[in-house]
Amino acid sequence: MKFNKQLPVYILMASFFIACNKDDQNNNGTNTNTSPQCSIKITSTDAPVVNDKFILIEANTDNVNVDSIININGSDKTWDFSDLASGGYEDTLFFEAASAGFNSAYFPNADFVFSDDEEMYIKINSTGLDVIGATTEEEGIEVSVTNPMSFIPYSLEMGKTFIDEFDLSAYQKDTIDTTIVGLPPLVAQPILISITQTNSNTFNVDGCGKITTPYGEYDCLRYTVEAGEADITGTITGNYSGADFTLPIPAADLDDAEADFNLYENKTYVWISKATKFPVVIVSTDENGDIESVE
């Protein structure tokens, strides 16, 4: 890939399902409820196992007032999604054994791999279902997850709040064929592009009770996820006429290249059952709080 005036390499990161480590010092809240539904505690022992498959179905919400349902919170509540219909799009998450991955030798501690054009290696930790690394077929790209985030944080119980920080670095060895301010024009000059992103998500378990879906009724916990603001920096390093140089990537170029990546955007509502090991309903909203998708 040629490096021109913009910095397109960073859109690669949008294809990775990167998730956050828990800072236990930020975990708070105590479950004082005594009903069976509100005494639920979901831990790493309730995580998916090898060969589990989960089908994500995009929902048609024409017959459901989703806005009113997501506003229900508290103890011993009910959420009725029974009239959701399939929207026609489905995706499968297959928790394949990590040893099946082409690059598994680089991630000996991983439990699972998600394989497509990229590979994502996942580990069950006491603090969450964590992505610990990712690889891509794109030549010259390396992704380092130095502080991953969890798609499902552990342990989950009514009233608990997590502030989860995560860090991601991406590196691309490339060639440049343009003009860098302060240097003469470069032709086929090898360079290293580096991007670092830090961010955080806030998880809040704000509900417990029963949820009804087209596939059944479940005792559940409900939590919300609010995405933080990413702090992104980038540099270009190389050598010209025997002298090393390092130049910052302008923030505007990082914005144009959509270098900001987070599994969550804006505010997300999640209902999870201990029995299913995976969320049974996920509602995502846009920056205005309007419903963007229901799965």
PDB file of C-alpha atoms in Angstrom, residues 70-177:
ATOM      1  CA  ILE A  70     -34.411   0.506  27.364  1.00  0.00           C
ATOM      2  CA  ASN A  71     -35.571   3.099  29.891  1.00  0.00           C
ATOM      3  CA  ILE A  72     -36.589   0.335  32.318  1.00  0.00           C
ATOM      4  CA  ASN A  73     -33.993  -0.189  35.043  1.00  0.00           C
ATOM      5  CA  GLY A  74     -33.854  -1.301  38.663  1.00  0.00           C
ATOM      6  CA  SER A  75     -34.535  -4.531  40.532  1.00  0.00           C
ATOM      7  CA  ASP A  76     -37.069  -7.221  39.619  1.00  0.00           C
ATOM      8  CA  LYS A  77     -37.985  -5.657  36.272  1.00  0.00           C
ATOM      9  CA  THR A  78     -39.258  -7.241  33.059  1.00  0.00           C
ATOM     10  CA  TRP A  79     -38.217  -6.452  29.508  1.00  0.00           C
ATOM     11  CA  ASP A  80     -40.470  -7.769  26.746  1.00  0.00           C
ATOM     12  CA  PHE A  81     -38.768  -8.162  23.350  1.00  0.00           C
ATOM     13  CA  SER A  82     -40.973 -11.084  22.335  1.00  0.00           C
ATOM     14  CA  ASP A  83     -42.311  -9.305  19.228  1.00  0.00           C
ATOM     15  CA  LEU A  84     -38.913  -8.717  17.663  1.00  0.00           C
ATOM     16  CA  ALA A  85     -38.571 -10.237  14.199  1.00  0.00           C
ATOM     17  CA  SER A  86     -35.535 -11.111  12.135  1.00  0.00           C
ATOM     18  CA  GLY A  87     -34.204  -8.221  10.086  1.00  0.00           C
ATOM     19  CA  GLY A  88     -32.610 -10.591   7.601  1.00  0.00           C
ATOM     20  CA  TYR A  89     -28.934 -10.246   8.541  1.00  0.00           C
ATOM     21  CA  GLU A  90     -27.133 -12.822  10.678  1.00  0.00           C
ATOM     22  CA  ASP A  91     -23.541 -13.237  11.815  1.00  0.00           C
ATOM     23  CA  THR A  92     -21.882 -16.099  13.683  1.00  0.00           C
ATOM     24  CA  LEU A  93     -19.334 -15.868  16.477  1.00  0.00           C
ATOM     25  CA  PHE A  94     -17.486 -19.192  16.629  1.00  0.00           C
ATOM     26  CA  PHE A  95     -15.274 -19.717  19.662  1.00  0.00           C
ATOM     27  CA  GLU A  96     -12.699 -21.900  17.939  1.00  0.00           C
ATOM     28  CA  ALA A  97      -9.775 -23.385  19.907  1.00  0.00           C
ATOM     29  CA  ALA A  98      -6.818 -20.990  19.750  1.00  0.00           C
ATOM     30  CA  SER A  99      -4.558 -23.774  18.469  1.00  0.00           C
ATOM     31  CA  ALA A 100      -6.520 -23.700  15.180  1.00  0.00           C
ATOM     32  CA  GLY A 101      -5.213 -20.221  14.363  1.00  0.00           C
ATOM     33  CA  PHE A 102      -2.356 -19.790  11.895  1.00  0.00           C
ATOM     34  CA  ASN A 103      -0.552 -17.484  14.327  1.00  0.00           C
ATOM     35  CA  SER A 104      -1.393 -19.333  17.547  1.00  0.00           C
ATOM     36  CA  ALA A 105       2.294 -19.756  18.406  1.00  0.00           C
ATOM     37  CA  TYR A 106       2.440 -16.009  19.092  1.00  0.00           C
ATOM     38  CA  PHE A 107      -0.427 -16.253  21.610  1.00  0.00           C
ATOM     39  CA  PRO A 108       0.242 -19.371  23.711  1.00  0.00           C
ATOM     40  CA  ASN A 109      -2.066 -18.186  26.512  1.00  0.00           C
ATOM     41  CA  ALA A 110      -5.126 -17.663  24.304  1.00  0.00           C
ATOM     42  CA  ASP A 111      -8.228 -19.799  24.772  1.00  0.00           C
ATOM     43  CA  PHE A 112     -10.018 -18.992  21.503  1.00  0.00           C
ATOM     44  CA  VAL A 113      -9.490 -17.543  18.061  1.00  0.00           C
ATOM     45  CA  PHE A 114     -11.926 -15.766  15.755  1.00  0.00           C
ATOM     46  CA  SER A 115     -10.697 -16.343  12.194  1.00  0.00           C
ATOM     47  CA  ASP A 116     -11.552 -14.393   9.063  1.00  0.00           C
ATOM     48  CA  ASP A 117      -9.225 -12.228   6.985  1.00  0.00           C
ATOM     49  CA  GLU A 118      -7.835 -11.323  10.398  1.00  0.00           C
ATOM     50  CA  GLU A 119      -7.354 -13.446  13.507  1.00  0.00           C
ATOM     51  CA  MET A 120      -8.341 -12.312  16.999  1.00  0.00           C
ATOM     52  CA  TYR A 121      -7.036 -14.238  19.995  1.00  0.00           C
ATOM     53  CA  ILE A 122      -9.169 -14.302  23.121  1.00  0.00           C
ATOM     54  CA  LYS A 123      -8.514 -15.328  26.700  1.00  0.00           C
ATOM     55  CA  ILE A 124     -10.866 -15.836  29.620  1.00  0.00           C
ATOM     56  CA  ASN A 125      -9.532 -13.804  32.533  1.00  0.00           C
ATOM     57  CA  SER A 126     -11.130 -13.292  35.912  1.00  0.00           C
ATOM     58  CA  THR A 127     -11.815  -9.699  34.840  1.00  0.00           C
ATOM     59  CA  GLY A 128     -13.371 -10.405  31.464  1.00  0.00           C
ATOM     60  CA  LEU A 129     -13.550 -12.112  28.098  1.00  0.00           C
ATOM     61  CA  ASP A 130     -10.434 -10.391  26.743  1.00  0.00           C
ATOM     62  CA  VAL A 131      -8.850 -10.000  23.332  1.00  0.00           C
ATOM     63  CA  ILE A 132      -5.104 -10.435  23.859  1.00  0.00           C
ATOM     64  CA  GLY A 133      -3.857 -10.055  20.306  1.00  0.00           C
ATOM     65  CA  ALA A 134      -4.689  -9.738  16.631  1.00  0.00           C
ATOM     66  CA  THR A 135      -2.997 -10.464  13.339  1.00  0.00           C
ATOM     67  CA  THR A 136      -3.799  -9.522   9.761  1.00  0.00           C
ATOM     68  CA  GLU A 137      -2.903 -10.720   6.293  1.00  0.00           C
ATOM     69  CA  GLU A 138      -2.047  -7.124   5.348  1.00  0.00           C
ATOM     70  CA  GLU A 139       1.709  -7.076   4.795  1.00  0.00           C
ATOM     71  CA  GLY A 140       3.822  -5.091   7.213  1.00  0.00           C
ATOM     72  CA  ILE A 141       1.130  -4.466   9.844  1.00  0.00           C
ATOM     73  CA  GLU A 142       1.505  -5.349  13.504  1.00  0.00           C
ATOM     74  CA  VAL A 143      -1.172  -4.745  16.152  1.00  0.00           C
ATOM     75  CA  SER A 144      -0.295  -4.754  19.837  1.00  0.00           C
ATOM     76  CA  VAL A 145      -3.036  -4.872  22.480  1.00  0.00           C
ATOM     77  CA  THR A 146      -1.110  -3.705  25.522  1.00  0.00           C
ATOM     78  CA  ASN A 147      -4.154  -3.352  27.794  1.00  0.00           C
ATOM     79  CA  PRO A 148      -7.125  -5.123  26.191  1.00  0.00           C
ATOM     80  CA  MET A 149     -10.779  -4.594  26.952  1.00  0.00           C
ATOM     81  CA  SER A 150     -13.407  -7.208  27.617  1.00  0.00           C
ATOM     82  CA  PHE A 151     -16.471  -7.684  25.500  1.00  0.00           C
ATOM     83  CA  ILE A 152     -18.086  -9.165  28.623  1.00  0.00           C
ATOM     84  CA  PRO A 153     -16.590  -7.915  31.905  1.00  0.00           C
ATOM     85  CA  TYR A 154     -16.497 -10.165  34.974  1.00  0.00           C
ATOM     86  CA  SER A 155     -17.870 -10.424  37.498  1.00  0.00           C
ATOM     87  CA  LEU A 156     -21.312  -8.985  36.754  1.00  0.00           C
ATOM     88  CA  GLU A 157     -23.850  -8.395  39.506  1.00  0.00           C
ATOM     89  CA  MET A 158     -26.593  -5.889  40.215  1.00  0.00           C
ATOM     90  CA  GLY A 159     -25.343  -2.422  41.131  1.00  0.00           C
ATOM     91  CA  LYS A 160     -21.769  -2.930  39.975  1.00  0.00           C
ATOM     92  CA  THR A 161     -19.883  -0.322  37.933  1.00  0.00           C
ATOM     93  CA  PHE A 162     -16.657  -0.778  35.968  1.00  0.00           C
ATOM     94  CA  ILE A 163     -14.430   1.874  34.434  1.00  0.00           C
ATOM     95  CA  ASP A 164     -12.374  -0.061  31.912  1.00  0.00           C
ATOM     96  CA  GLU A 165      -9.265   1.392  30.327  1.00  0.00           C
ATOM     97  CA  PHE A 166      -7.662  -0.033  27.204  1.00  0.00           C
ATOM     98  CA  ASP A 167      -4.602   0.654  25.083  1.00  0.00           C
ATOM     99  CA  LEU A 168      -3.936  -0.267  21.476  1.00  0.00           C
ATOM    100  CA  SER A 169      -0.883   0.243  19.293  1.00  0.00           C
ATOM    101  CA  ALA A 170      -0.591  -0.375  15.560  1.00  0.00           C
ATOM    102  CA  TYR A 171       2.538  -0.330  13.433  1.00  0.00           C
ATOM    103  CA  GLN A 172       2.916  -0.396   9.655  1.00  0.00           C
ATOM    104  CA  LYS A 173       6.132  -0.740   7.698  1.00  0.00           C
ATOM    105  CA  ASP A 174       5.481   0.983   4.400  1.00  0.00           C
ATOM    106  CA  THR A 175       7.062   3.089   1.702  1.00  0.00           C
ATOM    107  CA  ILE A 176       6.437   6.763   1.171  1.00  0.00           C
ATOM    108  CA  ASP A 177       6.169   8.484  -2.187  1.00  0.00           C
TER     109      ASP A 177
END
